[in-house]
mmCIF file of C-alpha atoms in Angstrom:
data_model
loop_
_atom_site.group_PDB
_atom_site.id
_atom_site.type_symbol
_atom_site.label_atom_id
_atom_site.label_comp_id
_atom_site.label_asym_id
_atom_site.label_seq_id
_atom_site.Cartn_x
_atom_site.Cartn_y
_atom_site.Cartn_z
ATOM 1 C CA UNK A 90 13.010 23.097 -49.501
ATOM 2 C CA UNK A 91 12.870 26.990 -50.354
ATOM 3 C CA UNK A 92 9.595 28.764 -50.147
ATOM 4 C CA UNK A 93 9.085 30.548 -53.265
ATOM 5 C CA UNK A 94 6.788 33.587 -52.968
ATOM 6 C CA UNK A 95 4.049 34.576 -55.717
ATOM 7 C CA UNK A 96 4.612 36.582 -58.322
ATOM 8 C CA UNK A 97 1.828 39.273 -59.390
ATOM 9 C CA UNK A 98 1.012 42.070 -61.416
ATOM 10 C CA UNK A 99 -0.888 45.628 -60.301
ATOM 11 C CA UNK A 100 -3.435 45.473 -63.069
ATOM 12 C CA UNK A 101 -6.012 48.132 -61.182
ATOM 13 C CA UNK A 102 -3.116 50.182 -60.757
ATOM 14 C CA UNK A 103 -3.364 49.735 -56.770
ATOM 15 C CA UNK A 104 0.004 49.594 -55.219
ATOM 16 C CA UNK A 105 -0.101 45.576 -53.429
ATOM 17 C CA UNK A 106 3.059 44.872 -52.988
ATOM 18 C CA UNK A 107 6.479 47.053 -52.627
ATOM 19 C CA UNK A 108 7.893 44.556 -55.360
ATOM 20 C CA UNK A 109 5.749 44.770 -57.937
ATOM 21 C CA UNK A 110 5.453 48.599 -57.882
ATOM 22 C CA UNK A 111 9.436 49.103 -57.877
ATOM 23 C CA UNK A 112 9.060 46.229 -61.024
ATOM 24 C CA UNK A 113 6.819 48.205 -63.078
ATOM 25 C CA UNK A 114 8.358 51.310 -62.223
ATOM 26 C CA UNK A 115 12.207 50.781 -62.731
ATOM 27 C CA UNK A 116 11.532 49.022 -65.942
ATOM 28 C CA UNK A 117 10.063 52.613 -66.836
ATOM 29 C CA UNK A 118 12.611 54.777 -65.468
ATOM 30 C CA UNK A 119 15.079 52.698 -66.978
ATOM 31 C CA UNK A 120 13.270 53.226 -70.600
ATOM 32 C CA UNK A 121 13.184 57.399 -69.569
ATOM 33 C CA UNK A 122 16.982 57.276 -68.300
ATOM 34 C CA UNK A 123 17.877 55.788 -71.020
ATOM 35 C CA UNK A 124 20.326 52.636 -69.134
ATOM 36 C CA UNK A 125 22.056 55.334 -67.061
ATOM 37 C CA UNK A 126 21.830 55.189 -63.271
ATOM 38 C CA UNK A 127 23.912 55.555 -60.134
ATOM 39 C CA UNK A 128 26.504 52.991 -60.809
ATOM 40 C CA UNK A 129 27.242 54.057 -64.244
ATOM 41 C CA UNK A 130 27.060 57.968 -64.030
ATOM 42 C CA UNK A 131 30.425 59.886 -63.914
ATOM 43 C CA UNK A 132 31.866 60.995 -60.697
ATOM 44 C CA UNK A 133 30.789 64.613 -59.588
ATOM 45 C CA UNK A 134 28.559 64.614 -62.946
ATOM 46 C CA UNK A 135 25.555 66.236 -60.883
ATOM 47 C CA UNK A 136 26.612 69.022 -58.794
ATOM 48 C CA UNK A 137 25.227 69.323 -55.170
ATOM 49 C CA UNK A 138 23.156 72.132 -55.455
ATOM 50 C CA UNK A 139 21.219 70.614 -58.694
ATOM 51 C CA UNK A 140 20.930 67.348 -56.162
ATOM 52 C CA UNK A 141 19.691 69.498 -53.360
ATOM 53 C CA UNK A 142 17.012 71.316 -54.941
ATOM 54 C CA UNK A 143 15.728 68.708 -57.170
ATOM 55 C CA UNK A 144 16.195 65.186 -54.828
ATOM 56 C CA UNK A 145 14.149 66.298 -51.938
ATOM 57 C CA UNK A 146 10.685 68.136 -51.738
ATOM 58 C CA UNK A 147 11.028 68.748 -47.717
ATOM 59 C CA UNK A 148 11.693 67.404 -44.668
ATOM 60 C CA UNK A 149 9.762 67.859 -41.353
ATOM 61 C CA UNK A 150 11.312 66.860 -37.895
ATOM 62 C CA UNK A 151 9.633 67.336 -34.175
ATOM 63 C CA UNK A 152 9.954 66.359 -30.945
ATOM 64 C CA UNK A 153 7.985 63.312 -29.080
ATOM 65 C CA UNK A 154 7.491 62.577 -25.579
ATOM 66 C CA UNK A 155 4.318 61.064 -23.705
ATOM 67 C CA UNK A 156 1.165 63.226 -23.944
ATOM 68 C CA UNK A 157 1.246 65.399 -20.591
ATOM 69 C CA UNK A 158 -2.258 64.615 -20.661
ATOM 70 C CA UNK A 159 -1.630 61.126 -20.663
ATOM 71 C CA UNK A 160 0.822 61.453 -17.456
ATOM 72 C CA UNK A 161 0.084 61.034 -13.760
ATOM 73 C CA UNK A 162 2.376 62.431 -11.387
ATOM 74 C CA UNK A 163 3.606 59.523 -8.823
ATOM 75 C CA UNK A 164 2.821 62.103 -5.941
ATOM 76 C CA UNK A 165 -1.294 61.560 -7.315
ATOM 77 C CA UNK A 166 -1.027 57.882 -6.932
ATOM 78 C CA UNK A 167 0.883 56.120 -4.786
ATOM 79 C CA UNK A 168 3.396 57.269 -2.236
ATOM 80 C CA UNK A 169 5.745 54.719 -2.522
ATOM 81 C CA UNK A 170 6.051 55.318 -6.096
ATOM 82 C CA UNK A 171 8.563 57.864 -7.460
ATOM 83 C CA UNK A 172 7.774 57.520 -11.251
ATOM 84 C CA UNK A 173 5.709 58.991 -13.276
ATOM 85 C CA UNK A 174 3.500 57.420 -16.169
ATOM 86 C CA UNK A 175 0.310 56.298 -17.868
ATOM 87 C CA UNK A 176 -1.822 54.388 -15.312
ATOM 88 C CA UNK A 177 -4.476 51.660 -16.239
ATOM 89 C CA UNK A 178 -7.168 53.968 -15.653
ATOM 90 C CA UNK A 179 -6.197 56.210 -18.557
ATOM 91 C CA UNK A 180 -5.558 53.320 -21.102
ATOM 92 C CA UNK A 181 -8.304 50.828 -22.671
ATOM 93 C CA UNK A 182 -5.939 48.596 -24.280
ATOM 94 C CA UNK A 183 -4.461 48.150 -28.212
ATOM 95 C CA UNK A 184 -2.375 50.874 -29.706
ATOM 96 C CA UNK A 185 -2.861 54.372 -28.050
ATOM 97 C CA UNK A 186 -1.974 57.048 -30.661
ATOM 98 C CA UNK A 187 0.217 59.873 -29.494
ATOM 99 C CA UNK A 188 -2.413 63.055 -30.873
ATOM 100 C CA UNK A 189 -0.175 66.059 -29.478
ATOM 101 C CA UNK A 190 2.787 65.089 -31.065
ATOM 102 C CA UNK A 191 1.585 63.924 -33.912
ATOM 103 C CA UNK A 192 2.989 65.771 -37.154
ATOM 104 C CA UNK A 193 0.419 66.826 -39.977
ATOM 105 C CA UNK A 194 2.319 67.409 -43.313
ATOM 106 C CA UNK A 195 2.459 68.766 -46.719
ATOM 107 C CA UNK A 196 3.728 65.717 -49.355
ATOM 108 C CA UNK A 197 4.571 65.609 -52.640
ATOM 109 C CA UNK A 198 4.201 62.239 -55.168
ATOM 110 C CA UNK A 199 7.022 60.656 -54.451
ATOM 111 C CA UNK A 200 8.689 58.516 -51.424
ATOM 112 C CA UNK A 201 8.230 59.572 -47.661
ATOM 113 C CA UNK A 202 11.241 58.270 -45.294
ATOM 114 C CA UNK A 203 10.168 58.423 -41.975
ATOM 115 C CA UNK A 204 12.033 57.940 -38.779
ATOM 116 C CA UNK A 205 10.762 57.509 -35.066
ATOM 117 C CA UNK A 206 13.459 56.492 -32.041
ATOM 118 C CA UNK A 207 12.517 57.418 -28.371
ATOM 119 C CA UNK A 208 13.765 56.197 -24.536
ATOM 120 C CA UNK A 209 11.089 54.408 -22.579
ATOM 121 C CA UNK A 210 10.625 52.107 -19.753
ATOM 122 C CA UNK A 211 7.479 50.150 -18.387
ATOM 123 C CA UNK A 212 7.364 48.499 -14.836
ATOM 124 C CA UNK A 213 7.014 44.511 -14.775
ATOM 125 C CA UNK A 214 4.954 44.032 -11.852
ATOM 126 C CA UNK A 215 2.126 46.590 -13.286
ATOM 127 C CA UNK A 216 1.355 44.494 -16.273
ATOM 128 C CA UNK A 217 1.067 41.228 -17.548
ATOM 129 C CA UNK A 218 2.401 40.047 -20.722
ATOM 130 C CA UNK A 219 2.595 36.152 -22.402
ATOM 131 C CA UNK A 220 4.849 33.311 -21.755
ATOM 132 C CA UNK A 221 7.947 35.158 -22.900
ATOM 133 C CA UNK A 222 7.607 37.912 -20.631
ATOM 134 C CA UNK A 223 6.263 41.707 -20.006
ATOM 135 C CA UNK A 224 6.641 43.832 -23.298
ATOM 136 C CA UNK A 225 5.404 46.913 -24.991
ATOM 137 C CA UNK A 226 5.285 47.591 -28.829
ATOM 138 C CA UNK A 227 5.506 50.686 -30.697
ATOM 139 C CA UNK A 228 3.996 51.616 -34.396
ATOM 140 C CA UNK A 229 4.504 54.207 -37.178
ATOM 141 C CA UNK A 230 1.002 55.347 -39.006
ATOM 142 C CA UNK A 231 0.441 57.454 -42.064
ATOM 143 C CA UNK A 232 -2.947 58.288 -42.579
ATOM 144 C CA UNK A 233 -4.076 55.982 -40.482
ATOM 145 C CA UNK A 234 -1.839 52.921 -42.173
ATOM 146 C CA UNK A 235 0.699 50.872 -40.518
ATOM 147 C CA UNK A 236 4.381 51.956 -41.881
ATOM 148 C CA UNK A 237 6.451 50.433 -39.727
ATOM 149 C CA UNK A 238 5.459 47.850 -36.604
ATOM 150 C CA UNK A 239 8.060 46.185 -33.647
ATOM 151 C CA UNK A 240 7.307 43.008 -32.548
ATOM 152 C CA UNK A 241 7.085 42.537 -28.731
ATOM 153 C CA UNK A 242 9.971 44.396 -26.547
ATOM 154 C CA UNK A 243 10.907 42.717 -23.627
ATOM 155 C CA UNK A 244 13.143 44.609 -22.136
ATOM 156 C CA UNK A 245 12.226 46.774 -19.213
ATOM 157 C CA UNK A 246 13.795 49.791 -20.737
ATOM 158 C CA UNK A 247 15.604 51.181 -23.715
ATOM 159 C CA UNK A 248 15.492 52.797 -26.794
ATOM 160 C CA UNK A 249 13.355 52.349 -30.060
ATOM 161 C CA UNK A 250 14.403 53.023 -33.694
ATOM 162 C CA UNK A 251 11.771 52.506 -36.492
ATOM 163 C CA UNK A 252 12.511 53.481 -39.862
ATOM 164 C CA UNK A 253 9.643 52.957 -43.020
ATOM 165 C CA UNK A 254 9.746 54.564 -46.345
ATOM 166 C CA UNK A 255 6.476 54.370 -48.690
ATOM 167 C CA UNK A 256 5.682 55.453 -52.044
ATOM 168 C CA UNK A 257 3.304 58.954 -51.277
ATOM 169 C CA UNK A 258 0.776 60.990 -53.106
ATOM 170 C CA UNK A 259 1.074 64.278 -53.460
ATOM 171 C CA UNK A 260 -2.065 65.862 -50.439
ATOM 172 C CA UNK A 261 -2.022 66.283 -46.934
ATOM 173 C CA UNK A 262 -0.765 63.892 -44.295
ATOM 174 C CA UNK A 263 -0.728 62.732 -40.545
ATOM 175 C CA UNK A 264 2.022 61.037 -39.037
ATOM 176 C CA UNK A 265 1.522 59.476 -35.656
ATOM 177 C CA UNK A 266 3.681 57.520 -32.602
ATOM 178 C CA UNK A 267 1.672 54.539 -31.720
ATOM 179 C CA UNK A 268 2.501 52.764 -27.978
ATOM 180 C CA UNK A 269 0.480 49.621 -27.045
ATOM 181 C CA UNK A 270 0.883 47.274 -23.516
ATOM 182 C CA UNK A 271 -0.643 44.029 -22.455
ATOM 183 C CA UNK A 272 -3.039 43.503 -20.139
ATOM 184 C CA UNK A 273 -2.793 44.843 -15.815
ATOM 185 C CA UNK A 274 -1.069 42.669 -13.401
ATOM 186 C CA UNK A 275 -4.107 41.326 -11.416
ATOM 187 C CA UNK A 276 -1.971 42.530 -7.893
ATOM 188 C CA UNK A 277 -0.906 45.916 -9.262
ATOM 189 C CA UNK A 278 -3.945 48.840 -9.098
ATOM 190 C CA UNK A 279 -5.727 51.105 -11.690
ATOM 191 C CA UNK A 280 -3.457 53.853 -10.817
ATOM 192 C CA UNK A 281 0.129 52.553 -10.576
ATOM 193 C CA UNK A 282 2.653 54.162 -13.478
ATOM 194 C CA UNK A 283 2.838 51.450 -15.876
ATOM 195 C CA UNK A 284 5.001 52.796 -18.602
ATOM 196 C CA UNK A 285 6.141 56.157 -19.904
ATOM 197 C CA UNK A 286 8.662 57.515 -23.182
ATOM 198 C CA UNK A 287 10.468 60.913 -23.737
ATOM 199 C CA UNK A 288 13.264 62.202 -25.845
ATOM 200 C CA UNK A 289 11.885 60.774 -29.212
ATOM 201 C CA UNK A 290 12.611 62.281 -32.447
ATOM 202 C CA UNK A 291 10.307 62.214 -35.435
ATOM 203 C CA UNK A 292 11.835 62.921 -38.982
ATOM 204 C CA UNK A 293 10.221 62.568 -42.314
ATOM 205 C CA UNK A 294 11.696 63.280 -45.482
ATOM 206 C CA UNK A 295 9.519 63.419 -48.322
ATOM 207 C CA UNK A 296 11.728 63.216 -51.910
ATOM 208 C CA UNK A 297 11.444 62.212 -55.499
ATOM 209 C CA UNK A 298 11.773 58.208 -55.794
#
């Protein structure tokens, strides 16, 4: 039989749930708009230049790659090993937060889109993940809060795409690239490259809901 989810109201004014806040808000909007919205609104009835400067506060975009302070050289560790990475020695488990990188920002009330994607590998025989295999996982966090999670990747390498959007006050803000890994492979050593990312691109847009 279908599940059907609970319904609930914001009474403290404390956004819960994405549902109920779009609820009480659209029902406002709609009062303020007066019944008019995108599907009902003549063609070419809002100029781009009135859209440009009054959809979009600002957008802020930077590069991501693995802290160079996280990184040992393969020529430090090992000599059979030609890779370089974050060893086990430099990581005490859960999600590490990428500091350098991060991106500190100025928002306005309103929505933040943000977008993460990156290339990274790990190497299999350095950790040890569960039943299903060796993964790593990535995270999004604003303030400090979760925005957009993957579940377990598998696959030895690849690239990531993580996409959130959340409703924003208007104040400062810290975005962050969060990488987490399972436990060491009991036969691999403290200092073998485990896993490394590059290439990533971080882009938040911060615009009027």
């Amino acid at each position: 039989m279908p599940i059907l989810s609970k319904q609930g109201e914001v009474r403290p004014l404390n956004i819960v749930d994405g549902q109920e806040f779009d609820a009480i808000y659209n029902g406002s909007t709609s009062i303020l708009n007066n019944g008019m919205d995108r599907e009902n609104l003549p063609d070419k009835s809002i100029p781009f230049d009135k859209f440009e400067d009054y959809a979009f506060h600002q957008y802020y975009q930077s590069y991501v790659k693995m802290e160079e302070s996280r990184i040992t050289e393969y020529d430090e560790t090992i000599p059979t090993t030609t890779v370089d990475g974050l060893i086990y020695d430099n990581y005490v488990g859960g999600f590490e937060y990428n500091e350098f990188y991060g991106k500190s920002v100025q928002l306005v009330e309103g929505m933040l889109h943000i977008e993460f994607n990156c290339w990274y590998w790990f190497d299999p025989t350095a950790i040890t993940g569960n039943a299903s295999g060796d993964w790593v996982q990535w995270q999004i966090i604003l303030n400090n809060n979760v925005v957009s999670e993957t579940h377990f990747l598998y696959q030895r390498w690849g690239t990531i795409h993580l996409v959130g959007a959340v409703p924003v006050a208007t104040g400062p803000a810290e975005i962050k690239i969060g990488l987490k890994l399972p436990s060491r492979n009991s036969g691999s050593t403290l200092q073998r490259p485990m896993a490394y990312y590059s290439g990533g691109n971080l882009l938040a847009i911060n615009r009027y809901r």
